[in-house]
Short mmCIF file of C-alpha atoms in Angstrom, two decimals:
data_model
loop_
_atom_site.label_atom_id
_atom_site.label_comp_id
_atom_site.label_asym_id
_atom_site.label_seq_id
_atom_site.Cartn_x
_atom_site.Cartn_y
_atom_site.Cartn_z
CA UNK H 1 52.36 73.24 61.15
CA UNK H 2 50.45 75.74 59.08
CA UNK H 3 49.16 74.98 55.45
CA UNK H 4 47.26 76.69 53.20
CA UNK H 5 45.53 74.79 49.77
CA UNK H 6 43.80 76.58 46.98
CA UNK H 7 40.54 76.65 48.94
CA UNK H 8 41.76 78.37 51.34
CA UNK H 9 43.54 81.06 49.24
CA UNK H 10 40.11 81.14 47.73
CA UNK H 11 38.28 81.55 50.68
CA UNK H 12 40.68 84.71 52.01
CA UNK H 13 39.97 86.44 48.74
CA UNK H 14 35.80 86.02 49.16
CA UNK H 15 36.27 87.02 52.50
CA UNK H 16 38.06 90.43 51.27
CA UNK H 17 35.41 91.26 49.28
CA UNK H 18 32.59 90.38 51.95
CA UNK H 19 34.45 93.61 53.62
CA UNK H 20 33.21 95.80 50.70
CA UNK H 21 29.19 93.98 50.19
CA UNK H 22 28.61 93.48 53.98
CA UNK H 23 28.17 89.75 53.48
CA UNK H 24 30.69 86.87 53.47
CA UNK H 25 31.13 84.79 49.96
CA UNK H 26 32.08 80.83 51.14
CA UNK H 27 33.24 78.67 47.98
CA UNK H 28 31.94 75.39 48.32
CA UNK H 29 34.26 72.32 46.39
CA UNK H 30 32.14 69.36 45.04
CA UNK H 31 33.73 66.12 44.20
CA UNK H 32 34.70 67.00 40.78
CA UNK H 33 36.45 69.98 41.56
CA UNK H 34 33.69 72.61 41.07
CA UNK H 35 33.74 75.84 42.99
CA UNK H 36 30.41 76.79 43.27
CA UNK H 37 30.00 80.38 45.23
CA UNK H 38 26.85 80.88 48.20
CA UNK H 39 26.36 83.99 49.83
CA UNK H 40 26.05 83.97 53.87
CA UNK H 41 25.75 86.41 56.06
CA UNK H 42 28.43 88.20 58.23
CA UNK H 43 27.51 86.51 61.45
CA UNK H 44 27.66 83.02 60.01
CA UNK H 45 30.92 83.50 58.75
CA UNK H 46 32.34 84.42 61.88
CA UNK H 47 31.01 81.04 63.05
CA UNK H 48 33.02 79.41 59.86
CA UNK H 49 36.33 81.53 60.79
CA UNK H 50 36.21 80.50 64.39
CA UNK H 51 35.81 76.56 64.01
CA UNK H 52 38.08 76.76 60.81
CA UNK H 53 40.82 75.04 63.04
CA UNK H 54 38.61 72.42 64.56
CA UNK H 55 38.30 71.42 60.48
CA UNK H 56 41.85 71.68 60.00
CA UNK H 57 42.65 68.97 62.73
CA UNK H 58 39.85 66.63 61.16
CA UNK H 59 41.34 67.12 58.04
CA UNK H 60 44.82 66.62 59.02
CA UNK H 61 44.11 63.56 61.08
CA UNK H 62 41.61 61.66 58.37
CA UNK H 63 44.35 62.64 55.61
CA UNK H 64 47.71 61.51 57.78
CA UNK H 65 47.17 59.87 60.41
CA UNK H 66 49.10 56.40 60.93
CA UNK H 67 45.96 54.71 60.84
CA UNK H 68 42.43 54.97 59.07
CA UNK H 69 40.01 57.12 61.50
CA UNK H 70 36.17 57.15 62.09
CA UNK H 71 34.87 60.38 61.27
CA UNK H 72 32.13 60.28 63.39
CA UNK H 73 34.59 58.99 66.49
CA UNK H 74 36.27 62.57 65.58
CA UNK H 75 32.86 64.74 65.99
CA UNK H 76 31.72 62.62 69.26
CA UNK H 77 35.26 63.59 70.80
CA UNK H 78 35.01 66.97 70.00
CA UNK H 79 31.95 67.45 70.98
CA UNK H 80 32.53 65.88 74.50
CA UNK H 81 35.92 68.02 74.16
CA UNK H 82 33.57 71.11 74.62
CA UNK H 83 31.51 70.06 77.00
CA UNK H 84 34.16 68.64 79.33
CA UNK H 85 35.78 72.50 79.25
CA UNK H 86 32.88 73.36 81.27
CA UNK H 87 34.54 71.09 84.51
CA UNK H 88 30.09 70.74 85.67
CA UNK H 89 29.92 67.08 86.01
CA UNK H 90 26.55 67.49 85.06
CA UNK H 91 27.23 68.41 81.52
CA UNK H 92 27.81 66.10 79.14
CA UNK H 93 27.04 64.36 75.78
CA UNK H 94 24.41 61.12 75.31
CA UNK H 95 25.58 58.79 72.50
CA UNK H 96 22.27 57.65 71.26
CA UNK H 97 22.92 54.16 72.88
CA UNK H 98 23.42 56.21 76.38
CA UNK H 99 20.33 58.50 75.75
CA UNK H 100 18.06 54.89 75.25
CA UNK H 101 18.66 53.88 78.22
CA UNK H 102 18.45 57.01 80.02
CA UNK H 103 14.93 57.17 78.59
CA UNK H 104 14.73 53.45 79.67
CA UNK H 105 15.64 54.19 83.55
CA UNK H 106 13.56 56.82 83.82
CA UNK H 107 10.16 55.55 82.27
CA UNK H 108 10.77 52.85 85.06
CA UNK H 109 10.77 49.71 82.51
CA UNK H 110 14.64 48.78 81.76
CA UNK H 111 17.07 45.66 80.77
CA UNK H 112 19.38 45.40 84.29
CA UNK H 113 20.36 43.70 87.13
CA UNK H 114 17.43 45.38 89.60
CA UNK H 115 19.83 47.86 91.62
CA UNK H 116 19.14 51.34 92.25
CA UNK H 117 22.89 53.20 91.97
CA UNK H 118 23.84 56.44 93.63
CA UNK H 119 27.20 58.09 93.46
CA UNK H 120 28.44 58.13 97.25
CA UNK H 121 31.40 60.76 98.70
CA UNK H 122 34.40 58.02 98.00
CA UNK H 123 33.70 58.75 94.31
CA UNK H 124 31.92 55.33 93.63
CA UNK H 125 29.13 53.79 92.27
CA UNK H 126 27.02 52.58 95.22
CA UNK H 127 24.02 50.14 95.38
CA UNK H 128 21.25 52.00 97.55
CA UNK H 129 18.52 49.80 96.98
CA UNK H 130 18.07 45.94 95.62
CA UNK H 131 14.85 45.49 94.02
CA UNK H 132 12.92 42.26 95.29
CA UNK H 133 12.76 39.84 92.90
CA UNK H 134 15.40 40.67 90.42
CA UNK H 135 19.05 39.41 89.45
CA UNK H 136 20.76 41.31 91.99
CA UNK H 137 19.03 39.79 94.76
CA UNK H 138 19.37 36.28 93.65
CA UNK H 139 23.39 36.98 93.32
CA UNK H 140 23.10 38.06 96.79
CA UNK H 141 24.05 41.80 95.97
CA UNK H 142 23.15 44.19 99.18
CA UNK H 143 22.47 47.90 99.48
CA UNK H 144 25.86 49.63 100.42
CA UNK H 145 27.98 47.26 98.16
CA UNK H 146 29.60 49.40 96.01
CA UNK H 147 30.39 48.36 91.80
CA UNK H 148 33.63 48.54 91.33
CA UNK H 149 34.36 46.81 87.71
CA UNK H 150 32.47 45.73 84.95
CA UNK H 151 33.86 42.58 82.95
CA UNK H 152 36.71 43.56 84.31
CA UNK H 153 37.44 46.99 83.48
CA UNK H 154 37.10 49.42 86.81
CA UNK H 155 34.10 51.89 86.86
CA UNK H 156 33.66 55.34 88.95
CA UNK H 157 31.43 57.54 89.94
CA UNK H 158 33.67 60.27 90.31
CA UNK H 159 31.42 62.70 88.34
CA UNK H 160 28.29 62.60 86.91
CA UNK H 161 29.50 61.35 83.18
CA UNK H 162 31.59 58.73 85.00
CA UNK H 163 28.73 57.69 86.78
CA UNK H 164 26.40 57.46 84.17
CA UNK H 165 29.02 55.55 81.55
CA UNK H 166 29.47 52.77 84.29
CA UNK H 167 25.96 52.39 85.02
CA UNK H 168 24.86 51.80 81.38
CA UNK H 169 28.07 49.23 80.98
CA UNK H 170 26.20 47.46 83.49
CA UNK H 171 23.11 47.03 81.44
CA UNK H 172 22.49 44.42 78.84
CA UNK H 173 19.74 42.72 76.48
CA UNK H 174 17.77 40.47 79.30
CA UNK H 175 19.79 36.49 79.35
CA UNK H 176 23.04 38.10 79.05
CA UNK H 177 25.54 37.97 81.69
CA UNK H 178 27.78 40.86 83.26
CA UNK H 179 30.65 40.08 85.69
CA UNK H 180 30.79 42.87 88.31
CA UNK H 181 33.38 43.41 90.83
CA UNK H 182 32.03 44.18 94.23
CA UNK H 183 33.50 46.32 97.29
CA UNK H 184 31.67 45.30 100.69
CA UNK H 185 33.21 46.96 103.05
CA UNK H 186 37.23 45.76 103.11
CA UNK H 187 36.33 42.96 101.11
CA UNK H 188 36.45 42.33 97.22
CA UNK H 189 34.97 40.10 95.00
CA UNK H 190 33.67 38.81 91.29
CA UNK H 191 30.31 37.96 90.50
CA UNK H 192 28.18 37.48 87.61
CA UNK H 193 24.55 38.71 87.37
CA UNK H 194 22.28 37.96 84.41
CA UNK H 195 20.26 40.88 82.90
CA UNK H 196 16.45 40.51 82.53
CA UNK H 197 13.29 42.91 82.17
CA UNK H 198 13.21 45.39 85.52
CA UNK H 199 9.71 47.28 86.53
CA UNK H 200 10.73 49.44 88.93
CA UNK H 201 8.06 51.30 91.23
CA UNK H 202 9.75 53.95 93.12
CA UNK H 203 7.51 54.15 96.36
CA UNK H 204 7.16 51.89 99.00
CA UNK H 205 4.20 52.68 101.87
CA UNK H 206 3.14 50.75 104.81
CA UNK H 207 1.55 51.55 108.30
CA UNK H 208 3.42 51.77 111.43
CA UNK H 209 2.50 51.18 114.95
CA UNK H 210 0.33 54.54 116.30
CA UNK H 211 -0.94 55.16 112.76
CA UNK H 212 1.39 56.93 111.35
CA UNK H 213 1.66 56.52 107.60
CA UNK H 214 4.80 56.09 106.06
CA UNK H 215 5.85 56.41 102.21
CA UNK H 216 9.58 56.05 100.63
CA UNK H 217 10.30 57.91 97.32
CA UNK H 218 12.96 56.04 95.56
CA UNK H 219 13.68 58.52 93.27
CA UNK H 220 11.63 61.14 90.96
CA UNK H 221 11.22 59.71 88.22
CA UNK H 222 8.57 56.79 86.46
CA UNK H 223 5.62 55.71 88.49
CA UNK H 224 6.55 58.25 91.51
CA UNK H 225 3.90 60.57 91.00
CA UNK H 226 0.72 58.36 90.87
CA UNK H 227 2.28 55.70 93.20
CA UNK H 228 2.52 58.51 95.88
CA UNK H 229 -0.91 59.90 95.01
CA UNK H 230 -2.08 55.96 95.55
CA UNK H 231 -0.27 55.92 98.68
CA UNK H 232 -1.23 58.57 100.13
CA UNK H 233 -5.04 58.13 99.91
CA UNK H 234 -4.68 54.34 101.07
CA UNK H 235 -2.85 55.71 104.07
CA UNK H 236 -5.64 58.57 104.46
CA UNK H 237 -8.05 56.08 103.83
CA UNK H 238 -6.83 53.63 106.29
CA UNK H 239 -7.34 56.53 109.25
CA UNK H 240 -3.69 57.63 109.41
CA UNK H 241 -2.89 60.22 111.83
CA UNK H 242 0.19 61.13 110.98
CA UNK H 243 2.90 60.37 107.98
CA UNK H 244 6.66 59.95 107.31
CA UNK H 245 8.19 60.81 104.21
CA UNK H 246 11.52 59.11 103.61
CA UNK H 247 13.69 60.58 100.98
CA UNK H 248 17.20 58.90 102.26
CA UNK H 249 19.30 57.60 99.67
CA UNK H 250 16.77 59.59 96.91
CA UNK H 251 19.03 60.83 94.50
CA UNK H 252 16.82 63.46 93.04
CA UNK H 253 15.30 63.15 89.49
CA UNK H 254 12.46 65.35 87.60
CA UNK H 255 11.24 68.76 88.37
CA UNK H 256 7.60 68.44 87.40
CA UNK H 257 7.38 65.01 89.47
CA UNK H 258 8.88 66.42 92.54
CA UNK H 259 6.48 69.73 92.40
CA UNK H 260 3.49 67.44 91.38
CA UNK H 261 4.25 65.61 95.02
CA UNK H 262 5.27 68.51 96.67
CA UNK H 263 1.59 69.93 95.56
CA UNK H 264 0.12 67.02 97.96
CA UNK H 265 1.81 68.39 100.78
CA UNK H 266 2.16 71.80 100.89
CA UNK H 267 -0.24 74.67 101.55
CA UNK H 268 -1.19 77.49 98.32
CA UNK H 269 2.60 78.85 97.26
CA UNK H 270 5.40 78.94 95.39
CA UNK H 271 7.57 74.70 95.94
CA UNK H 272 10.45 75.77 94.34
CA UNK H 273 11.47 78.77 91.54
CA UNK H 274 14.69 78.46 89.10
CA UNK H 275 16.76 81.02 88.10
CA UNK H 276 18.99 81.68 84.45
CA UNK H 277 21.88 83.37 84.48
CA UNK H 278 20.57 86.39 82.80
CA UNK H 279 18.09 86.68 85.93
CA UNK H 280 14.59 85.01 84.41
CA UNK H 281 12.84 83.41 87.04
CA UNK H 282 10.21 80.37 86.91
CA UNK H 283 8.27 79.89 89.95
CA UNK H 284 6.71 76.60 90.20
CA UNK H 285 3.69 76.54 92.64
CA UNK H 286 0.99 74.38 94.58
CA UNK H 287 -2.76 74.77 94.76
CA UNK H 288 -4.42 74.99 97.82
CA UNK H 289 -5.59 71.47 98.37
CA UNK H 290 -3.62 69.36 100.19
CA UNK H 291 -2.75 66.77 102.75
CA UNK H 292 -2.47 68.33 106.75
CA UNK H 293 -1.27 65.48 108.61
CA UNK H 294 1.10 65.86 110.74
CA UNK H 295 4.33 64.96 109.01
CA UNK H 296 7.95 64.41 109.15
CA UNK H 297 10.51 64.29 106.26
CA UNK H 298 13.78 62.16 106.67
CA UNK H 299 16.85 62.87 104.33
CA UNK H 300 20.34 61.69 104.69
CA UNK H 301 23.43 62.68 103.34
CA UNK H 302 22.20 60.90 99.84
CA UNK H 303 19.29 62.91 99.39
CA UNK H 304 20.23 65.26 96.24
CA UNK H 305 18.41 67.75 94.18
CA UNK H 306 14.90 67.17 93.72
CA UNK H 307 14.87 65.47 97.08
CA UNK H 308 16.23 68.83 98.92
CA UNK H 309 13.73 70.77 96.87
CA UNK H 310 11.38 69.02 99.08
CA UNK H 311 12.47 68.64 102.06
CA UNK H 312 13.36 72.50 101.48
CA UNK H 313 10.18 73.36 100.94
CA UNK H 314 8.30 71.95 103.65
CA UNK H 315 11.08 73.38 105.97
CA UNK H 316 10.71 76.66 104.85
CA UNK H 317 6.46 76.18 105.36
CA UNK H 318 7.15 74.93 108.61
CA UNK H 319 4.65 72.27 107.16
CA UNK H 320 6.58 69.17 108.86
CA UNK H 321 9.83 68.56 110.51
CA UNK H 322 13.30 67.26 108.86
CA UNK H 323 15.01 64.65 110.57
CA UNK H 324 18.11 62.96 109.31
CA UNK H 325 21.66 64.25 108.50
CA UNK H 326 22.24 67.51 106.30
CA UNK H 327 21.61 66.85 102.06
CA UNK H 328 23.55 66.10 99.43
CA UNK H 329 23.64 70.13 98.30
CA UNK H 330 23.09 70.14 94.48
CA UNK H 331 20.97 73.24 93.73
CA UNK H 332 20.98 73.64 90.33
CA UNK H 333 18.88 72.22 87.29
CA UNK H 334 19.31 70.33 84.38
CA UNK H 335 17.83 70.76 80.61
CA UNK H 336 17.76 67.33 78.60
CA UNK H 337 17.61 67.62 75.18
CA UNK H 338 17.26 65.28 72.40
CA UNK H 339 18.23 65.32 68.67
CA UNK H 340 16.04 63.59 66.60
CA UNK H 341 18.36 62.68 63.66
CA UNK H 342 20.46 60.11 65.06
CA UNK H 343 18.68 59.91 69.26
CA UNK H 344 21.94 61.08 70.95
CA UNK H 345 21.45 63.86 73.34
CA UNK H 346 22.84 66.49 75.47
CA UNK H 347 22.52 67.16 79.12
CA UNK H 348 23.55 71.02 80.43
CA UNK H 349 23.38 72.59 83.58
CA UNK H 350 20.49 75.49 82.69
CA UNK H 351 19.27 77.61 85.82
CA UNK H 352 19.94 77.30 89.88
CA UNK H 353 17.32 76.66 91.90
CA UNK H 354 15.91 78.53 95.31
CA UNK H 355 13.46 77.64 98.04
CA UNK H 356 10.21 79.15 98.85
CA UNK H 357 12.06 81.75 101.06
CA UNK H 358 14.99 82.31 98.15
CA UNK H 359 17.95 79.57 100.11
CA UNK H 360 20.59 78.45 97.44
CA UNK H 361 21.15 75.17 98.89
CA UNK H 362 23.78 74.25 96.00
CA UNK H 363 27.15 73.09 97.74
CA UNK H 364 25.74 73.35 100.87
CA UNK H 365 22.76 71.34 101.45
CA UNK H 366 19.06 71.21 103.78
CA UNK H 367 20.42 70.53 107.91
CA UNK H 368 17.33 69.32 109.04
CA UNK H 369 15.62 70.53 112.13
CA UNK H 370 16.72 67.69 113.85
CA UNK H 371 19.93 66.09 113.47
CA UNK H 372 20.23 62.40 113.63
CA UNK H 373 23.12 60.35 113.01
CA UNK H 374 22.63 56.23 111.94
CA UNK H 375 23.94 54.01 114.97
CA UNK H 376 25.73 50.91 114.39
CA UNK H 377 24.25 48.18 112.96
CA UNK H 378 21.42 50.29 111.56
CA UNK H 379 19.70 49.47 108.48
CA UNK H 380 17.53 51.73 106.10
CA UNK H 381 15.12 49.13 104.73
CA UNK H 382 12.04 51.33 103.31
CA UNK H 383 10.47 48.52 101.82
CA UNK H 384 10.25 46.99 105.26
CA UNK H 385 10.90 49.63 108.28
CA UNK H 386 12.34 48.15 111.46
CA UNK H 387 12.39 51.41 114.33
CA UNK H 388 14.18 48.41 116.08
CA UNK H 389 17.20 49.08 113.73
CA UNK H 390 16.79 52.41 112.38
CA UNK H 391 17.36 55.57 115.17
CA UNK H 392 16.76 58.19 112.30
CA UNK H 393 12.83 56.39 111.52
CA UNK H 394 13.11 55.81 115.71
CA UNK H 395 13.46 59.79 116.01
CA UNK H 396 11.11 60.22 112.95
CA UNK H 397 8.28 58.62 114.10
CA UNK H 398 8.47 59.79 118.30
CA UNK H 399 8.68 63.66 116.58
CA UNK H 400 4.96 62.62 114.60
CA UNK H 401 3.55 61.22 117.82
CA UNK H 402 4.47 64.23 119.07
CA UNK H 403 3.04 66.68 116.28
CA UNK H 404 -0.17 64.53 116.85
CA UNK H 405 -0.45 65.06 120.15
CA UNK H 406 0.01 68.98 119.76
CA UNK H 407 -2.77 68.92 117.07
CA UNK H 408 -5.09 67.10 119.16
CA UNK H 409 -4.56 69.06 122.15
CA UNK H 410 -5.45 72.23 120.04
#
């Protein structure tokens, strides 16, 4: 149904004679009934002409609608209207509530339950890794348990938004309860998990048998940077030989961390460079300092974006080996950005990223140089590593002993 009101008749009329001066005339209403007239240019009227109907269904709504409506419930859904007609689950809208505690998860220091969550390829939200010591662990939660409902209301992670709205349902203010529904395997069940203060460090290191270091990057994001750099130099320091980097389950994370590590590793060169769609390129590069052990990389099939840009990288160096299944295949780079009036944010895809050698690996993924599926039984435990029940870390660690051996022999 199409109305027209005496603003409007008002407005066509100003907008005739914007025709003739090369500017548009808007008539602004105050609460008394005052027309008051502001000149704007041509350009921003168009802008007023083409959301005019987007104001017309606010206006309709707040005026008739059966019941009273939230104005600011209107603006939210329209804005995640527009981003939604994009169909790039990683596009979306932060209400400020959601953009707290995405500032929370990735500074490391959070309210939760102590799980690390990854989507998985049923469209879930999957627990990758239980942190010692926290609330999962004591409700006896287990990596590959997948969260199903929270207080009773099902959760997805069938796309990034999905994914990100059931994770922060999880989270509360630490001593309150939330009552999860959890899918092991073919079994389901309730339990409830109390929230409390969670200090995550996202790299675990250790020596294994034969020297050969071994570090685990959680995810890129927090502590990662300087907890690598620390483990790293206790490994070097302890008279490794040779190291294992194990970026399984990693979901990916920050640009700038995963270059900083990548700098550790690689030889002079460009890591990784990201590409607009008008054609700018950014090249992101590492020095020429940096660690020469022999070295082999292990990925999985939930390694994703910023842990392909790594693996990637050394692949295309030849600097160390990748051994594992092929990657997640998510190529292309986010922009987070933050409005300071209210602390609700936006999230846009912004650029697609390439390898040293120029690979796209968006949709399609790193196959590592040596493919190795997980056996029965196996168990990826990178704050403890058992070989015993791992063949991927089995294969991982006979392909260092035999880099080491090469280097020796040369």
């Amino acid at each position: 149904m199409k109305r027209r009101n005496g603003f409007e008749i008002a407005l066509l009329w100003v907008v005739l004679a914007a025709c003739i001066v090369g500017a548009a005339l808007t008539l602004l209403s105050s609460a008394d009934g005052f027309l008051g007239v502001r000149l704007v240019r041509g350009e921003d009227y168009e802008i007023i002409a083409r959301y005019a109907r987007l104001e017309e269904i606010r206006r309709t709504l707040d005026a008739e609608y059966y019941q009273e409506v939230d104005d600011d419930v209107l603006v939210e859904g329209a804005i995640q209207g527009m981003m939604a007609s994009l169909q790039d689950p990683y596009t979306f809208y932060y209400t400020p509530d959601e953009m707290q505690k995405h500032d929370e998860t990735t500074s490391g220091n959070y309210q939760g339950i102590g799980v690390l969550v990854q989507q998985n390829d049923d469209g879930m939200i999957e627990i990758v890794r239980v942190y010692d010591g926290g609330s999962a662990q004591a409700a006896g939660l287990q990596a590959g348990d997948c969260i199903v409902s929270v207080d009773g209301e099902a959760v997805s992670g069938v796309d990034e938004q999905a994914f990100t709205q059931g994770v922060n349902r999880i989270r509360r203010q630490a001593g309150e309860a939330v009552e999860l529904g959890i899918l092991r395997g073919d079994a389901q069940f309730e339990v409830s998990v109390v929230c409390a203060a969670v200090n995550v460090s996202n790299v675990d290191w250790t020596m294994l048998e034969g020297g050969i270091g071994y570090i685990a990057i959680y995810q890129f994001s927090g502590d990662d940077v300087s907890a690598f750099r620390a483990a790293l130099q206790a490994l070097q320091d302890a008279g490794a030989n040779g190291l294992i980097v194990d970026l399984r389950n990693n979901p990916g994370g920050l640009l700038d961390d995963v270059v900083a590590i990548a700098d550790e590793l690689l030889p002079e060169g460009v890591v990784v460079y990201t590409q607009t769609r008008d054609g700018a390129r950014t090249d992101c590069y590492s020095d020429a300092q940096y660690c020469d052990l022999p070295m082999v990389v292990l990925v999985n099939d939930m390694s994703a974006s910023a842990s392909e840009i790594l693996a990637a990288a050394v692949q295309d160096y030849g600097r160390a080996a990748v051994v594992g299944t092929k990657t997640f295949g998510k190529g292309i780079v986010q922009t987070l950005v933050s409005f300071s009036e209210d602390g609700a944010g936006m999230q846009y895809t912004s650029a697609s990223y390439y390898t040293p050698n120029g690979r796209s690996i968006h949709g399609v993924g790193v196959t590592p140089d040596i493919v190795v599926e997980s056996e029965d039984g196996d168990e990826i435990n990178a704050a403890a590593p058992d070989p015993a029940r791992d063949a991927q870390l089995r294969c991982a660690i006979r392909e260092v002993a035999r880099r080491i051996a090469s280097a020796n022999a040369n």
